[in-house]
PDB file of C-alpha atoms in Angstrom:
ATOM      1  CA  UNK A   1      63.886  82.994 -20.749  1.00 46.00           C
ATOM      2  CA  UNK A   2      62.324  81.368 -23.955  1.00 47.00           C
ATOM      3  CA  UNK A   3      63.547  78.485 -26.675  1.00 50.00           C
ATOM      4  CA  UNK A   4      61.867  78.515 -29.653  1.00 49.00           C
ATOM      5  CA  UNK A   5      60.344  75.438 -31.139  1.00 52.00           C
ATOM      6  CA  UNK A   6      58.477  76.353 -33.751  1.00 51.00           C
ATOM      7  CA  UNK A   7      58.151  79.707 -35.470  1.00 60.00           C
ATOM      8  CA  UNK A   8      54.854  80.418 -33.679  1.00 72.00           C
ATOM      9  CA  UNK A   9      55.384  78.501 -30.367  1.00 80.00           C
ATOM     10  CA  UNK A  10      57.505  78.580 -28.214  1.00 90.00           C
ATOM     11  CA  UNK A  11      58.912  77.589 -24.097  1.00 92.00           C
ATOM     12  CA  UNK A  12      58.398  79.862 -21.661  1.00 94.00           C
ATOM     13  CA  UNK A  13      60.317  78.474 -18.446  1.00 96.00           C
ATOM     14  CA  UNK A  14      59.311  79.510 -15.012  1.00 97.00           C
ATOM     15  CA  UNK A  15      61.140  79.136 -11.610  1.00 98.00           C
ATOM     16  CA  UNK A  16      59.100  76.154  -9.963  1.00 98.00           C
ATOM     17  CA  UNK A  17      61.136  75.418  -6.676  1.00 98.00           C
ATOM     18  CA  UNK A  18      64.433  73.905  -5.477  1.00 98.00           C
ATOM     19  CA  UNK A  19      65.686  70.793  -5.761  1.00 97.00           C
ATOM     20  CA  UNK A  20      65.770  69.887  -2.345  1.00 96.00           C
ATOM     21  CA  UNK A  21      61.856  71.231  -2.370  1.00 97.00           C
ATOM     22  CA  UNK A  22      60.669  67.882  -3.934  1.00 97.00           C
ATOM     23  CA  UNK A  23      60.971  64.059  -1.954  1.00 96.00           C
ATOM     24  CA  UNK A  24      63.207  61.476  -3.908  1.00 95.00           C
ATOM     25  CA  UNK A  25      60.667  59.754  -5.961  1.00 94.00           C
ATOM     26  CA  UNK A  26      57.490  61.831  -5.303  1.00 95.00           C
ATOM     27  CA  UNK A  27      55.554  64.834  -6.159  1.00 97.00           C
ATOM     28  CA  UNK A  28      54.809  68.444  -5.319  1.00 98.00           C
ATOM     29  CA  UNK A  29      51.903  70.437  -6.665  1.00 98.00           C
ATOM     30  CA  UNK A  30      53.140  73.829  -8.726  1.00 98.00           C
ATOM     31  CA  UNK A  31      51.061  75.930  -9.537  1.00 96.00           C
ATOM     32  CA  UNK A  32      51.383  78.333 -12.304  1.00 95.00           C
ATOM     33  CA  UNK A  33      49.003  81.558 -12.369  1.00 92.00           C
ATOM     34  CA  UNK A  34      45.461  79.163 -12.227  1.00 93.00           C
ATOM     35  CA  UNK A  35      47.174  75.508 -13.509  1.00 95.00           C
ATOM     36  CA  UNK A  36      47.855  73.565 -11.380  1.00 97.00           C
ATOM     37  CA  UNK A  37      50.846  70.830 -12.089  1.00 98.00           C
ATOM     38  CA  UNK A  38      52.247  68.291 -10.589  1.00 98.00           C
ATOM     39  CA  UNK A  39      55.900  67.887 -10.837  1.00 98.00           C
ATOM     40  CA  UNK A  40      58.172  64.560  -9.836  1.00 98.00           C
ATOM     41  CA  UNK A  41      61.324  63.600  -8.836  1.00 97.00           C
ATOM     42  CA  UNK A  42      62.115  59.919 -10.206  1.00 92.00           C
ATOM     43  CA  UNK A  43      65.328  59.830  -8.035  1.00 89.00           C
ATOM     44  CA  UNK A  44      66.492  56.260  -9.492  1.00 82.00           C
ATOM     45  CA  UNK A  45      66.667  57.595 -12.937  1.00 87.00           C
ATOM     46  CA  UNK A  46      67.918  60.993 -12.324  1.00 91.00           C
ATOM     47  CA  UNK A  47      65.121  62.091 -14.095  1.00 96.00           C
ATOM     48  CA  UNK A  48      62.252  64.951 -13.611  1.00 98.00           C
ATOM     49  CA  UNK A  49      58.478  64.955 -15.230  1.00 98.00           C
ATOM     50  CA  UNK A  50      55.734  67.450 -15.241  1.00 98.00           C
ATOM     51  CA  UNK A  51      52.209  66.554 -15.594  1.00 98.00           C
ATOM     52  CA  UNK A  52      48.895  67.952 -15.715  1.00 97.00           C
ATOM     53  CA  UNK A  53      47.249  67.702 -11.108  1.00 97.00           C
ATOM     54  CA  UNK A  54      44.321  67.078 -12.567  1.00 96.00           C
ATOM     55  CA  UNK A  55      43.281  63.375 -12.506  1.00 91.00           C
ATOM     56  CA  UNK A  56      41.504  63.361 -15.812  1.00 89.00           C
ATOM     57  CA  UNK A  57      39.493  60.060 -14.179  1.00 80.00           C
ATOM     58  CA  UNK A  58      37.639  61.536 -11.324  1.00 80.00           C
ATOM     59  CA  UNK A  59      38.482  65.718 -11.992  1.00 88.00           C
ATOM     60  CA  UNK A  60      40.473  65.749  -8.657  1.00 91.00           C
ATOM     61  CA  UNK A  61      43.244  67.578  -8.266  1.00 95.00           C
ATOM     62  CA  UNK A  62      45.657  64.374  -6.630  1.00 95.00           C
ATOM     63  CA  UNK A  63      48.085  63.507  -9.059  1.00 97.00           C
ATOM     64  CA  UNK A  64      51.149  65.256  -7.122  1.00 97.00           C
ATOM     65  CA  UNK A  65      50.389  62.881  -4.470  1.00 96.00           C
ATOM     66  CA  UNK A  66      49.928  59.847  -6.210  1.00 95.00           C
ATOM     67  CA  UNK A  67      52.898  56.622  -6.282  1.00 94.00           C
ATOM     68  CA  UNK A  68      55.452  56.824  -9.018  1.00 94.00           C
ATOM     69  CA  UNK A  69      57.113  53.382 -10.467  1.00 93.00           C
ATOM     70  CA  UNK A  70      57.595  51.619 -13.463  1.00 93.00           C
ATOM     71  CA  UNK A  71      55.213  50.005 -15.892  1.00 88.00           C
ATOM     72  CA  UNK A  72      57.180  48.088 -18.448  1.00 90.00           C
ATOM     73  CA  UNK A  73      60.430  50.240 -17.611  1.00 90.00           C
ATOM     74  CA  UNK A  74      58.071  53.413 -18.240  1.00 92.00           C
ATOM     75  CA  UNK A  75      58.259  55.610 -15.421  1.00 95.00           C
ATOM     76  CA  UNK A  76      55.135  56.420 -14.230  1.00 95.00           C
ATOM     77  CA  UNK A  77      52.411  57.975 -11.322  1.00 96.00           C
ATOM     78  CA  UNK A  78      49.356  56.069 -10.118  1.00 94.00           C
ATOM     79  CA  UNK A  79      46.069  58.405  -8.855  1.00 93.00           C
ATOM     80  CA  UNK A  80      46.173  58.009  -4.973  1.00 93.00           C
ATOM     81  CA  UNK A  81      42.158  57.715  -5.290  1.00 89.00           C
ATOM     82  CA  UNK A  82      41.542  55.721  -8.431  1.00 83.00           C
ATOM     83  CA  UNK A  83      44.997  53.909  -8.911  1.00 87.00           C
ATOM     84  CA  UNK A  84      44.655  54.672 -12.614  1.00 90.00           C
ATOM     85  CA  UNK A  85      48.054  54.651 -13.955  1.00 93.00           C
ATOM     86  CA  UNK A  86      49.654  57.006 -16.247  1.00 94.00           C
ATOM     87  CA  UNK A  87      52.736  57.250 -18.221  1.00 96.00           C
ATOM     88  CA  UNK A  88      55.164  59.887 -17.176  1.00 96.00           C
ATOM     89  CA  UNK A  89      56.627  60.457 -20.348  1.00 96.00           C
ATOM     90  CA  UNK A  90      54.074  61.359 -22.572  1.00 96.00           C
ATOM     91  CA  UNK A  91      50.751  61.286 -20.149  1.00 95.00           C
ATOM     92  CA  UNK A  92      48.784  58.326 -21.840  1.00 93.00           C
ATOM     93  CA  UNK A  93      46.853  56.247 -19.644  1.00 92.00           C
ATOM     94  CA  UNK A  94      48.490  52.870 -18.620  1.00 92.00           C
ATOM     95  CA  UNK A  95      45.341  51.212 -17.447  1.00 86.00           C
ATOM     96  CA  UNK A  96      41.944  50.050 -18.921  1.00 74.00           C
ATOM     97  CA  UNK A  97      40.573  53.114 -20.018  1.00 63.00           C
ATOM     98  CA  UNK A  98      42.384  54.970 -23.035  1.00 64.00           C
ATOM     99  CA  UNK A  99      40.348  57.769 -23.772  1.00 74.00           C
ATOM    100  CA  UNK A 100      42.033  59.891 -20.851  1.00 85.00           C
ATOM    101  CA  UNK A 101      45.242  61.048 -20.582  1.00 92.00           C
ATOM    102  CA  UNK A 102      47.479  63.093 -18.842  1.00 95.00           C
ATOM    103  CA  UNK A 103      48.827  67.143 -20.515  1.00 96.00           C
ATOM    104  CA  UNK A 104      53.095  67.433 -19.840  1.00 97.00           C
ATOM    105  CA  UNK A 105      55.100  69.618 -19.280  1.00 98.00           C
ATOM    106  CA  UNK A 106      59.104  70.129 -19.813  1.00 98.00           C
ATOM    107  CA  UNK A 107      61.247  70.015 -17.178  1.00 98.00           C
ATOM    108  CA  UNK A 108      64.810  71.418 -16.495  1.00 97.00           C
ATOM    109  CA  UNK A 109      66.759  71.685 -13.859  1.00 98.00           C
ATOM    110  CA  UNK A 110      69.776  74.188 -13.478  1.00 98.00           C
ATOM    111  CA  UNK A 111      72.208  74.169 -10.082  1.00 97.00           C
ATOM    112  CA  UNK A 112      69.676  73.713  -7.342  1.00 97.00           C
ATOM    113  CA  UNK A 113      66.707  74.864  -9.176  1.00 98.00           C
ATOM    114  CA  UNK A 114      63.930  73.523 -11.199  1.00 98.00           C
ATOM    115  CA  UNK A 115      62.023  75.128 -13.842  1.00 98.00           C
ATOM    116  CA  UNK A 116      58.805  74.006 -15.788  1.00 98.00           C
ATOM    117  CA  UNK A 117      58.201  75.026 -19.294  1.00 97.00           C
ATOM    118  CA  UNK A 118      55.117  76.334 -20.759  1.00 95.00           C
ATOM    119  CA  UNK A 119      54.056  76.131 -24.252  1.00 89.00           C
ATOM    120  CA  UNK A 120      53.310  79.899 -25.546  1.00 84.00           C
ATOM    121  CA  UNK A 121      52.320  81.496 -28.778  1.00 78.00           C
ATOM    122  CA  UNK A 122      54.604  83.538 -29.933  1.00 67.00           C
TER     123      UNK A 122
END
């Protein structure tokens, strides 16, 4: 299945897991053919983010396993290594450094299953 975004991109959606397959306000590692993502449940919004697993800081694949919060009301996920902090929303680092960030993903979840979207040329 496929929405089209632009005329030469679009979202390709892929089955990721169950519902039930991911703790209340933690992560699980996905991965799709050689990407690896990490993909959260942020049970006290009701809400669902995708994110690169790939710490940008230290090139370790942790990120499914790091702490998600707030930072300003921004939900968010803190490395379980480095404690850098990114946002969960658009990937953009939250703490001192800038210059890395975080690639996202689309998220959707239908009945009891969860689906990650991919960005695709079309």
């Amino acid at each position: 299945m496929s929405v089209a975004i632009s005329t030469s991109t679009t979202i390709a959606w892929f089955y990721a897991c169950n519902v039930n397959d991911v703790p209340n306000n933690g992560g699980v590692c996905v991965k799709y053919d050689e990407v690896q993502i990490a993909l959260f449940r942020f049970a006290r919004r009701d809400a669902w983010y995708a994110t690169q697993n790939l710490c940008p800081h230290r090139q370790q694949m942790a990120l499914s396993r790091g702490m998600t919060g707030t930072h300003d009301g921004e939900p968010k996920v803190a490395c379980p290594f480095h404690k850098k902090t990114f946002s969960l929303e658009d990937g953009r680092c939250l703490s001192d450094d800038t210059e890395c960030s975080l690639t996202t993903y689309p998220v959707k979840v239908e009945g009891d299953r969860v689906y990650i979207g991919i960005m695709q040329e079309a």
